[in-house]
Tab-separated table of C-alpha atoms and ligand atoms in Angstrom:
chain	number	residue	atom	x	y	z
A	1	UNK	CA	73.810	126.230	94.675
A	2	UNK	CA	76.392	127.151	96.412
A	3	UNK	CA	79.290	128.808	94.576
A	4	UNK	CA	82.400	126.299	94.105
A	5	UNK	CA	85.944	127.049	93.770
A	6	UNK	CA	86.805	127.875	89.680
A	7	UNK	CA	86.831	124.970	87.506
A	8	UNK	CA	90.649	125.764	87.070
A	9	UNK	CA	91.268	124.344	90.692
A	10	UNK	CA	88.291	121.644	90.896
A	11	UNK	CA	86.698	119.878	88.534
A	12	UNK	CA	82.967	119.211	89.738
A	13	UNK	CA	83.521	114.983	89.002
A	14	UNK	CA	86.655	115.003	91.823
A	15	UNK	CA	84.463	116.706	94.690
A	16	UNK	CA	84.535	114.129	97.335
A	17	UNK	CA	81.141	112.805	98.126
A	18	UNK	CA	81.425	110.021	101.062
A	19	UNK	CA	84.217	108.933	102.685
A	20	UNK	CA	84.242	105.756	105.138
A	21	UNK	CA	86.487	103.419	106.414
A	22	UNK	CA	86.681	99.447	106.712
A	23	UNK	CA	85.759	97.659	110.139
A	24	UNK	CA	89.278	97.946	111.477
A	25	UNK	CA	90.279	101.228	109.861
A	26	UNK	CA	92.893	99.565	107.776
A	27	UNK	CA	91.127	100.776	104.383
A	28	UNK	CA	89.585	103.769	103.535
A	29	UNK	CA	87.339	104.647	100.481
A	30	UNK	CA	85.807	107.904	99.218
A	31	UNK	CA	83.530	108.142	96.338
A	32	UNK	CA	83.063	111.115	94.240
A	33	UNK	CA	80.662	112.883	92.156
A	34	UNK	CA	82.117	111.450	88.955
A	35	UNK	CA	81.227	107.976	90.152
A	36	UNK	CA	84.767	106.691	91.225
A	37	UNK	CA	85.884	105.307	94.115
A	38	UNK	CA	89.420	105.617	95.555
A	39	UNK	CA	90.599	103.345	98.099
A	40	UNK	CA	93.554	104.274	100.650
A	41	UNK	CA	95.463	101.282	102.779
A	42	UNK	CA	96.971	102.075	105.840
A	43	UNK	CA	100.905	101.422	105.420
A	44	UNK	CA	102.298	99.261	108.215
A	45	UNK	CA	104.628	100.564	110.374
A	46	UNK	CA	108.118	100.908	109.537
A	47	UNK	CA	111.494	100.875	111.472
A	48	UNK	CA	113.209	103.155	109.748
A	49	UNK	CA	110.707	106.116	109.060
A	50	UNK	CA	108.394	106.071	112.343
A	51	UNK	CA	106.180	108.872	111.327
A	52	UNK	CA	105.369	107.251	108.415
A	53	UNK	CA	103.450	105.091	110.396
A	54	UNK	CA	100.236	104.884	109.578
A	55	UNK	CA	99.892	106.481	106.128
A	56	UNK	CA	96.993	106.015	103.923
A	57	UNK	CA	98.182	105.570	100.259
A	58	UNK	CA	96.104	104.624	97.042
A	59	UNK	CA	95.258	101.043	96.732
A	60	UNK	CA	92.597	100.920	94.528
A	61	UNK	CA	90.834	103.361	92.353
A	62	UNK	CA	87.741	102.187	90.073
A	63	UNK	CA	84.508	103.639	88.333
A	64	UNK	CA	81.769	102.086	89.892
A	65	UNK	CA	78.826	104.057	88.131
A	66	UNK	CA	78.463	106.162	84.792
A	67	UNK	CA	75.770	109.156	83.884
A	68	UNK	CA	72.864	107.134	82.948
A	69	UNK	CA	69.557	108.416	80.997
A	70	UNK	CA	65.955	107.415	82.388
A	71	UNK	CA	64.332	107.284	79.071
A	72	UNK	CA	60.656	106.701	80.522
A	73	UNK	CA	61.114	109.711	82.536
A	74	UNK	CA	63.449	111.268	80.526
A	75	UNK	CA	66.036	112.245	83.558
A	76	UNK	CA	68.879	112.108	83.589
A	77	UNK	CA	70.394	109.617	86.378
A	78	UNK	CA	73.906	111.252	87.845
A	79	UNK	CA	76.835	109.153	88.662
A	80	UNK	CA	77.644	110.655	91.793
A	81	UNK	CA	78.476	108.361	94.365
A	82	UNK	CA	75.871	109.186	97.515
A	83	UNK	CA	77.512	106.361	100.024
A	84	UNK	CA	79.825	103.260	100.578
A	85	UNK	CA	79.474	101.080	102.582
A	86	UNK	CA	82.334	98.006	103.545
A	87	UNK	CA	80.934	94.626	104.088
A	88	UNK	CA	82.691	92.464	106.688
A	89	UNK	CA	85.032	90.411	105.387
A	90	UNK	CA	84.909	86.985	105.047
A	91	UNK	CA	87.532	85.570	102.804
A	92	UNK	CA	90.763	87.386	101.391
A	93	UNK	CA	88.443	89.401	99.302
A	94	UNK	CA	86.941	92.470	100.082
A	95	UNK	CA	83.682	93.923	99.538
A	96	UNK	CA	81.756	97.198	99.830
A	97	UNK	CA	78.203	98.627	98.586
A	98	UNK	CA	78.398	102.003	96.122
A	99	UNK	CA	75.106	103.646	95.523
A	100	UNK	CA	74.292	106.525	93.425
A	101	UNK	CA	70.603	108.072	93.073
A	102	UNK	CA	69.246	104.307	92.148
A	103	UNK	CA	71.425	101.971	91.451
A	104	UNK	CA	73.330	99.692	94.073
A	105	UNK	CA	76.456	97.777	93.480
A	106	UNK	CA	78.189	95.378	95.090
A	107	UNK	CA	82.210	95.429	94.142
A	108	UNK	CA	84.584	92.642	94.926
A	109	UNK	CA	88.359	93.845	95.205
A	110	UNK	CA	91.030	90.818	95.252
A	111	UNK	CA	94.510	91.302	95.281
A	112	UNK	CA	96.912	89.145	92.914
A	113	UNK	CA	100.584	88.180	92.451
A	114	UNK	CA	100.763	85.092	90.440
A	115	UNK	CA	99.788	84.671	87.189
A	116	UNK	CA	99.127	81.455	84.851
A	117	UNK	CA	101.811	81.142	82.089
A	118	UNK	CA	101.558	78.387	79.037
A	119	UNK	CA	97.928	77.789	78.020
A	120	UNK	CA	97.919	75.626	74.996
A	121	UNK	CA	94.993	77.282	73.079
A	122	UNK	CA	96.219	80.784	73.396
A	123	UNK	CA	99.169	83.174	73.829
A	124	UNK	CA	100.135	85.623	76.847
A	125	UNK	CA	98.348	88.539	75.218
A	126	UNK	CA	95.105	86.234	75.167
A	127	UNK	CA	95.195	86.038	71.868
A	128	UNK	CA	93.588	82.234	70.287
A	129	UNK	CA	96.723	80.657	68.483
A	130	UNK	CA	96.883	79.154	65.229
A	131	UNK	CA	95.559	75.365	65.997
A	132	UNK	CA	98.203	73.939	63.412
A	133	UNK	CA	101.270	75.489	65.710
A	134	UNK	CA	99.858	73.217	68.436
A	135	UNK	CA	101.389	69.983	68.532
A	136	UNK	CA	101.570	69.190	72.221
A	137	UNK	CA	100.046	69.657	75.128
A	138	UNK	CA	101.722	71.681	77.888
A	139	UNK	CA	100.681	72.250	81.829
A	140	UNK	CA	99.808	76.127	82.428
A	141	UNK	CA	101.738	77.380	85.649
A	142	UNK	CA	101.448	80.273	88.054
A	143	UNK	CA	104.416	82.778	87.784
A	144	UNK	CA	104.939	85.184	90.695
A	145	UNK	CA	104.057	89.201	89.141
A	146	UNK	CA	103.670	92.811	90.911
A	147	UNK	CA	100.908	93.252	92.997
A	148	UNK	CA	97.596	93.876	91.276
A	149	UNK	CA	94.546	94.880	92.898
A	150	UNK	CA	91.981	94.196	90.697
A	151	UNK	CA	87.968	95.357	91.696
A	152	UNK	CA	85.070	93.522	89.941
A	153	UNK	CA	81.024	94.279	89.934
A	154	UNK	CA	79.355	91.264	91.709
A	155	UNK	CA	76.129	92.031	91.670
A	156	UNK	CA	73.748	95.129	90.711
A	157	UNK	CA	71.193	95.866	92.711
A	158	UNK	CA	68.722	98.211	90.081
A	159	UNK	CA	65.382	99.158	89.966
A	160	UNK	CA	64.514	98.865	93.608
A	161	UNK	CA	63.774	102.859	93.679
A	162	UNK	CA	62.025	105.353	92.227
A	163	UNK	CA	63.201	108.248	94.556
A	164	UNK	CA	66.844	109.206	95.460
A	165	UNK	CA	68.927	106.561	97.229
A	166	UNK	CA	70.383	108.771	100.324
A	167	UNK	CA	71.161	105.778	102.619
A	168	UNK	CA	72.355	102.226	102.830
A	169	UNK	CA	73.267	100.041	105.396
A	170	UNK	CA	74.765	96.915	106.002
A	171	UNK	CA	72.949	94.700	108.996
A	172	UNK	CA	75.125	93.114	111.468
A	173	UNK	CA	73.417	89.536	110.050
A	174	UNK	CA	75.728	90.048	107.160
A	175	UNK	CA	73.321	88.571	105.129
A	176	UNK	CA	70.846	91.688	104.378
A	177	UNK	CA	71.204	95.456	103.575
A	178	UNK	CA	68.801	97.892	103.656
A	179	UNK	CA	68.745	100.993	101.044
A	180	UNK	CA	66.688	104.101	101.951
A	181	UNK	CA	64.929	106.916	99.538
A	182	UNK	CA	62.842	109.835	100.192
A	183	UNK	CA	59.708	107.910	100.708
A	184	UNK	CA	60.987	104.277	101.044
A	185	UNK	CA	62.909	102.149	102.221
A	186	UNK	CA	63.860	98.689	101.143
A	187	UNK	CA	65.506	95.666	102.747
A	188	UNK	CA	67.876	93.394	100.103
A	189	UNK	CA	69.461	89.704	100.701
A	190	UNK	CA	73.182	90.407	99.700
A	191	UNK	CA	72.976	87.521	97.201
A	192	UNK	CA	69.655	88.365	95.316
A	193	UNK	CA	69.272	90.952	93.270
A	194	UNK	CA	66.411	90.916	91.105
A	195	UNK	CA	63.976	91.816	94.787
A	196	UNK	CA	63.637	93.394	97.212
A	197	UNK	CA	61.097	93.886	100.202
A	198	UNK	CA	59.577	97.462	101.392
A	199	UNK	CA	59.945	97.922	104.950
A	200	UNK	CA	58.715	101.108	105.253
A	201	UNK	CA	56.705	103.448	102.315
A	202	UNK	CA	55.500	106.785	103.728
A	203	UNK	CA	54.844	107.778	100.258
A	204	UNK	CA	50.940	109.531	100.754
A	205	UNK	CA	48.416	108.324	98.386
A	206	UNK	CA	48.559	111.912	96.918
A	207	UNK	CA	51.428	113.830	96.387
A	208	UNK	CA	50.050	116.320	97.008
A	209	UNK	CA	49.717	115.730	100.878
A	210	UNK	CA	53.094	115.104	100.824
A	211	UNK	CA	54.779	116.755	104.218
A	212	UNK	CA	57.921	114.698	105.338
A	213	UNK	CA	60.875	113.122	103.608
A	214	UNK	CA	63.364	110.354	104.970
A	215	UNK	CA	66.444	112.108	104.759
A	216	UNK	CA	68.780	109.041	106.466
A	217	UNK	CA	68.979	105.207	107.762
A	218	UNK	CA	70.750	103.175	109.549
A	219	UNK	CA	70.439	99.387	111.006
A	220	UNK	CA	71.474	98.888	114.755
A	221	UNK	CA	75.313	97.737	115.110
A	222	UNK	CA	73.758	94.842	116.876
A	223	UNK	CA	70.218	94.167	116.913
A	224	UNK	CA	69.426	92.671	113.378
A	225	UNK	CA	65.864	93.614	113.788
A	226	UNK	CA	66.319	97.570	114.343
A	227	UNK	CA	67.173	100.094	112.095
A	228	UNK	CA	66.136	103.530	112.450
A	229	UNK	CA	65.471	106.164	110.023
A	230	UNK	CA	65.232	110.496	109.876
A	231	UNK	CA	63.289	112.697	108.379
A	232	UNK	CA	62.683	116.228	107.067
A	233	UNK	CA	61.048	117.220	110.345
A	234	UNK	CA	63.256	116.848	112.285
A	235	UNK	CA	62.065	113.556	113.835
A	236	UNK	CA	63.939	109.699	114.393
A	237	UNK	CA	61.565	106.002	113.883
A	238	UNK	CA	63.067	103.567	115.499
A	239	UNK	CA	61.466	100.472	114.159
A	240	UNK	CA	61.568	96.795	114.928
A	241	UNK	CA	61.200	93.937	111.925
A	242	UNK	CA	60.022	91.457	114.736
A	243	UNK	CA	56.773	93.587	114.909
A	244	UNK	CA	55.625	93.894	111.250
A	245	UNK	CA	57.097	93.059	108.044
A	246	UNK	CA	55.858	96.871	106.819
A	247	UNK	CA	57.574	98.822	109.488
A	248	UNK	CA	54.991	101.782	108.754
A	249	UNK	CA	54.249	101.578	112.484
A	250	UNK	CA	57.119	102.507	114.030
A	251	UNK	CA	58.090	101.373	117.697
A	252	UNK	CA	59.058	104.668	119.119
A	253	UNK	CA	59.078	108.504	117.914
A	254	UNK	CA	62.315	110.688	119.177
A	255	UNK	CA	61.044	114.056	118.451
A	256	UNK	CA	61.902	116.844	120.633
A	257	UNK	CA	59.395	119.855	120.654
A	258	UNK	CA	60.119	123.064	119.368
A	259	UNK	CA	61.049	125.932	121.636
A	260	UNK	CA	58.363	128.482	120.177
A	261	UNK	CA	60.535	131.562	120.758
A	262	UNK	CA	62.719	130.587	117.992
A	263	UNK	CA	60.140	130.067	115.526
A	264	UNK	CA	60.535	131.123	112.043
A	265	UNK	CA	60.165	130.603	108.275
A	266	UNK	CA	63.111	128.696	108.388
A	267	UNK	CA	62.538	126.055	111.569
A	268	UNK	CA	61.519	123.450	109.605
A	269	UNK	CA	64.581	123.603	107.442
A	270	UNK	CA	66.813	123.845	109.776
A	271	UNK	CA	65.185	121.491	112.171
A	272	UNK	CA	65.705	118.343	108.579
A	273	UNK	CA	68.042	115.676	110.150
A	274	UNK	CA	70.576	115.595	107.345
A	275	UNK	CA	72.234	112.187	108.952
A	276	UNK	CA	71.561	109.787	111.669
A	277	UNK	CA	74.513	107.175	113.465
A	278	UNK	CA	74.215	104.665	115.848
A	279	UNK	CA	76.653	105.103	118.948
A	280	UNK	CA	79.236	101.829	118.386
A	281	UNK	CA	77.382	100.709	121.807
A	282	UNK	CA	74.346	100.382	120.395
A	283	UNK	CA	72.724	102.270	123.100
A	284	UNK	CA	72.616	106.277	121.484
A	285	UNK	CA	71.772	108.406	117.918
A	286	UNK	CA	73.787	111.307	117.102
A	287	UNK	CA	72.047	113.392	114.538
A	288	UNK	CA	73.015	116.351	113.078
A	289	UNK	CA	70.677	119.126	111.778
A	290	UNK	CA	71.795	122.467	110.547
A	291	UNK	CA	72.973	124.571	113.636
A	292	UNK	CA	73.138	121.167	116.141
A	293	UNK	CA	74.606	118.066	116.534
A	294	UNK	CA	72.416	115.659	118.826
A	295	UNK	CA	72.692	112.613	120.856
A	296	UNK	CA	69.575	110.427	121.634
A	297	UNK	CA	69.657	107.968	124.069
A	298	UNK	CA	66.890	104.843	122.790
A	299	UNK	CA	65.592	104.646	126.443
A	300	UNK	CA	64.321	108.688	125.877
A	301	UNK	CA	61.706	109.530	123.577
A	302	UNK	CA	60.957	113.025	124.419
A	303	UNK	CA	64.131	115.108	124.037
A	304	UNK	CA	67.857	114.448	123.251
A	305	UNK	CA	70.227	114.044	126.553
A	306	UNK	CA	72.899	116.396	124.664
A	307	UNK	CA	72.443	119.319	122.320
A	308	UNK	CA	75.547	120.774	121.104
A	309	UNK	CA	75.938	123.860	119.112
A	310	UNK	CA	77.824	123.379	115.937
A	311	UNK	CA	77.800	127.043	114.713
A	312	UNK	CA	75.080	129.128	116.541
A	313	UNK	CA	76.477	132.546	114.924
A	314	UNK	CA	74.708	131.315	111.431
A	315	UNK	CA	71.082	131.516	113.195
A	316	UNK	CA	71.084	136.098	112.309
A	317	UNK	CA	72.035	134.736	108.637
A	318	UNK	CA	69.524	132.304	107.755
A	319	UNK	CA	67.991	134.417	105.490
A	320	UNK	CA	71.399	134.949	103.234
A	321	UNK	CA	71.841	130.873	103.897
A	322	UNK	CA	68.421	130.322	101.987
A	323	UNK	CA	68.891	132.485	99.412
A	324	UNK	CA	72.379	131.281	98.385
A	325	UNK	CA	70.756	127.614	98.694
A	326	UNK	CA	73.896	126.473	101.405
A	327	UNK	CA	70.871	125.869	104.489
A	328	UNK	CA	70.162	123.153	102.284
A	329	UNK	CA	73.691	121.085	102.710
A	330	UNK	CA	73.652	117.586	104.413
A	331	UNK	CA	76.333	117.910	106.480
A	332	UNK	CA	77.304	114.269	108.369
A	333	UNK	CA	78.566	113.106	111.565
A	334	UNK	CA	80.628	110.787	113.574
A	335	UNK	CA	81.508	108.915	116.949
A	336	UNK	CA	84.798	108.454	118.099
A	337	UNK	CA	85.733	104.873	118.928
A	338	UNK	CA	84.742	104.972	122.042
A	339	UNK	CA	81.842	107.023	121.856
A	340	UNK	CA	82.972	109.892	123.840
A	341	UNK	CA	83.809	112.446	121.345
A	342	UNK	CA	81.465	113.802	118.469
A	343	UNK	CA	82.725	114.946	115.222
A	344	UNK	CA	80.988	117.217	112.399
A	345	UNK	CA	82.084	119.405	109.426
A	346	UNK	CA	80.931	123.326	108.897
A	347	UNK	CA	81.726	126.045	106.692
A	348	UNK	CA	85.325	127.872	105.913
A	349	UNK	CA	86.616	124.078	105.824
A	350	UNK	CA	85.995	123.989	109.857
A	351	UNK	CA	84.938	121.174	111.501
A	352	UNK	CA	84.309	120.741	115.145
A	353	UNK	CA	84.625	118.013	117.969
A	354	UNK	CA	82.720	117.439	120.960
A	355	UNK	CA	83.792	115.667	124.135
A	356	UNK	CA	80.728	114.569	126.011
A	357	UNK	CA	82.585	113.933	129.068
A	358	UNK	CA	84.282	117.202	129.566
A	359	UNK	CA	82.007	119.156	127.509
A	360	UNK	CA	84.835	120.872	126.003
A	361	UNK	CA	84.669	121.446	122.050
A	362	UNK	CA	86.936	122.895	119.637
A	363	UNK	CA	87.073	124.026	116.127
A	364	UNK	CA	89.540	122.852	113.629
A	365	UNK	CA	90.268	124.057	109.977
A	366	UNK	CA	91.127	121.120	107.214
A	367	UNK	CA	93.673	123.308	104.830
A	368	UNK	CA	97.056	122.258	103.529
A	369	UNK	CA	98.866	124.256	106.191
A	370	UNK	CA	97.752	121.959	109.107
A	371	UNK	CA	98.244	118.501	106.723
A	372	UNK	CA	101.866	118.726	107.127
A	373	UNK	CA	103.874	116.730	108.232
A	374	UNK	CA	104.054	116.517	111.862
A	375	UNK	CA	101.651	120.151	111.718
A	376	UNK	CA	99.744	120.140	115.215
A	377	UNK	CA	95.761	121.025	114.250
A	378	UNK	CA	95.619	124.571	115.635
A	379	UNK	CA	91.772	125.432	116.928
A	380	UNK	CA	90.134	128.505	115.642
A	381	UNK	CA	87.221	130.461	116.542
A	382	UNK	CA	84.634	132.159	114.766
A	383	UNK	CA	83.619	136.392	116.524
A	384	UNK	CA	80.691	137.835	116.240
A	385	UNK	CA	81.336	141.337	115.652
A	386	UNK	CA	83.017	142.869	118.679
A	387	UNK	CA	86.055	141.638	120.483
A	388	UNK	CA	88.421	140.240	118.572
A	389	UNK	CA	91.289	138.311	119.485
A	390	UNK	CA	94.565	137.428	117.112
A	391	UNK	CA	93.581	134.763	114.541
A	392	UNK	CA	90.031	134.899	115.287
A	393	UNK	CA	88.152	135.056	112.037
A	394	UNK	CA	84.904	137.124	111.727
A	395	UNK	CA	81.772	135.542	110.350
A	396	UNK	CA	80.954	137.633	107.477
A	397	UNK	CA	84.759	136.405	106.630
A	398	UNK	CA	83.750	132.459	106.706
A	399	UNK	CA	84.072	131.085	103.081
A	400	UNK	CA	81.083	129.403	102.501
A	401	UNK	CA	81.946	127.348	99.334
A	402	UNK	CA	83.892	125.780	101.641
A	403	UNK	CA	82.375	123.191	103.663
A	404	UNK	CA	83.347	119.741	105.530
A	405	UNK	CA	80.161	117.603	104.943
A	406	UNK	CA	81.578	114.306	105.103
A	407	UNK	CA	83.391	113.273	107.382
A	408	UNK	CA	84.527	109.730	109.049
A	409	UNK	CA	85.860	108.659	112.636
A	410	UNK	CA	88.893	104.991	112.903
A	411	UNK	CA	86.819	102.297	114.668
A	412	UNK	CA	89.516	102.437	117.322
A	413	UNK	CA	92.317	104.580	116.734
A	414	UNK	CA	92.105	108.386	116.643
A	415	UNK	CA	92.415	108.914	113.010
A	416	UNK	CA	89.621	111.408	111.320
A	417	UNK	CA	89.562	111.274	107.495
A	418	UNK	CA	87.642	115.015	106.567
A	419	UNK	CA	86.660	115.622	102.531
A	420	UNK	CA	87.072	118.932	101.602
A	421	UNK	CA	85.439	119.394	98.366
A	422	UNK	CA	88.230	117.621	96.068
A	423	UNK	CA	90.756	116.862	99.043
A	424	UNK	CA	90.584	113.933	101.489
A	425	UNK	CA	92.662	115.187	104.730
A	426	UNK	CA	93.597	112.133	106.971
A	427	UNK	CA	94.490	113.990	110.775
A	428	UNK	CA	96.011	111.422	113.594
A	429	UNK	CA	96.273	111.281	117.229
A	430	UNK	CA	97.033	114.691	118.111
A	431	UNK	CA	93.989	115.960	117.401
A	432	UNK	CA	91.864	115.854	120.682
A	433	UNK	CA	95.111	117.181	122.896
A	434	UNK	CA	94.213	120.074	121.491
A	435	UNK	CA	90.541	120.662	122.386
A	436	UNK	CA	89.944	123.767	124.702
B	501	NAG	C1	89.656	96.075	107.000
B	501	NAG	O1	90.995	95.947	106.014
B	501	NAG	C2	91.777	95.164	106.058
B	501	NAG	C3	93.348	95.628	105.294
B	501	NAG	O2	92.862	94.721	104.122
B	501	NAG	C4	91.817	93.867	106.424
B	501	NAG	O3	92.882	93.775	107.160
B	501	NAG	C5	90.318	93.701	107.559
B	501	NAG	O4	89.979	92.351	108.081
B	501	NAG	C6	89.165	94.568	107.432
B	501	NAG	N1	88.144	94.175	108.407
B	501	NAG	C7	87.147	93.898	107.896
B	501	NAG	C8	86.248	93.612	109.350
B	501	NAG	O5	86.227	93.784	107.040
B	502	NAG	C1	66.839	128.954	120.217
B	502	NAG	O1	68.048	129.745	119.881
B	502	NAG	C2	69.021	129.762	120.957
B	502	NAG	C3	70.214	130.939	120.199
B	502	NAG	O2	69.336	132.228	120.135
B	502	NAG	C4	69.659	128.549	121.227
B	502	NAG	O3	70.512	128.770	121.806
B	502	NAG	C5	68.947	127.553	121.667
B	502	NAG	O4	69.359	126.335	121.369
B	502	NAG	C6	67.646	127.707	120.974
B	502	NAG	N1	66.937	126.544	120.913
B	502	NAG	C7	66.274	125.376	120.633
B	502	NAG	C8	65.426	124.664	120.813
B	502	NAG	O5	66.620	125.011	119.265
B	503	NAG	C1	87.620	109.137	122.077
B	503	NAG	O1	88.273	110.085	122.515
B	503	NAG	C2	88.710	109.856	123.626
B	503	NAG	C3	88.669	111.400	124.113
B	503	NAG	O2	89.654	111.914	123.234
B	503	NAG	C4	89.510	109.452	123.558
B	503	NAG	O3	90.160	109.308	124.801
B	503	NAG	C5	89.583	108.020	123.161
B	503	NAG	O4	90.831	107.019	123.372
B	503	NAG	C6	89.116	107.870	121.962
B	503	NAG	N1	88.567	106.967	121.450
B	503	NAG	C7	89.192	106.515	120.567
B	503	NAG	C8	88.944	103.975	119.919
B	503	NAG	O5	89.430	106.627	119.470
């Protein structure tokens, strides 16, 4: 394990483990290692305070998962939220799916600003009245009250996974979703909890033959029959559910042959894909591995069309990153709303942005300093020995306990959400003008 900050500063359970905007970006949900979900809502623009526009404030907090014990396997099941996905809004209520390693839950979030009063058989606290005191019948009425956000569990999708769930993805048909674990992918109907269809199974007959695991999976944003999954060997498989019920035969395999001159003991570990995301257009896929982010064209399987170095200066440090387990960190990646900029995290609370058109890139830092109102994010630079400019940070001074694994980009605006250990940073607008 990479050492975490002292407990006094940050409780383990407060560490943010996922961040997700809803489809219009007005709501933002985070999940943490303690099984909690916090929902933030964007405040409407206020004429008096123009700078408060777009601020996200806490809307609701609830406990989604509790620690459990699997008695059959004598295993503890952590409450940590691995992923959250919003469902497209269909009525006044909002719905989201949250998952830990094993169990997926569907939550309904509703607002209530009225309360019924004047029941015949119970008092205002809900206790049954002494029936002998009830002498006449009254009609209960709805009385206004302060806005209350209610979160209720609607469905629990349990027992679908033997291994750890790493991703969930809602289909564009809005009726089904899939969940992927290390070896299998299941398809669920949102209304049916007691059965799911296994659509990918890579478990070998003999577990000793296991050489590859599924690391992430996502539905195509527009074609409900297509989905992709990534693997620990650095490949992507695009599957078509129309072709067959069990998609073990992928329709396309995206893989880049390894550069033999770069081959080392760590090659396979660092090529493992930690995240895959379709572009909003549906034409491209974005993948993150330990040192790079790559853009793949759905029409070209032989190699990515773009490769960006996230922190190439770590290539010479892989040995110590292996020893402290950091090499297994799973960084996520994100597209901006128009698919022209890519964002992903790094160490030292740094995150990187790559402009696909101008080919410019920038390193930014999530810090208290940069999150002050109206502060402008200053680009940071990491230097490797040699010449050092003012404000540069040496690669040996990077703090590997501060890592930005989870990031999200507002679907239509230049607003980004960055999870840095137990802090959530939301930056707006100015970030891109700062690229160099
Ligand atoms: C996202 O949340 C906002 C704020 O409640 C809501 O108005 C909007 O409909 C939601 N978008 C979707 C697509 O669910
Ligand atoms: C090989 O390593 C060099 C840096 O040492 C890097 O620039 C290059 O992208 C690597 N090649 C591949 C295919 O990863
Ligand atoms: C994506 O980034 C580009 C470049 O900064 C910007 O012009 C565009 O407005 C961004 N798109 C969205 C939807 O935020």
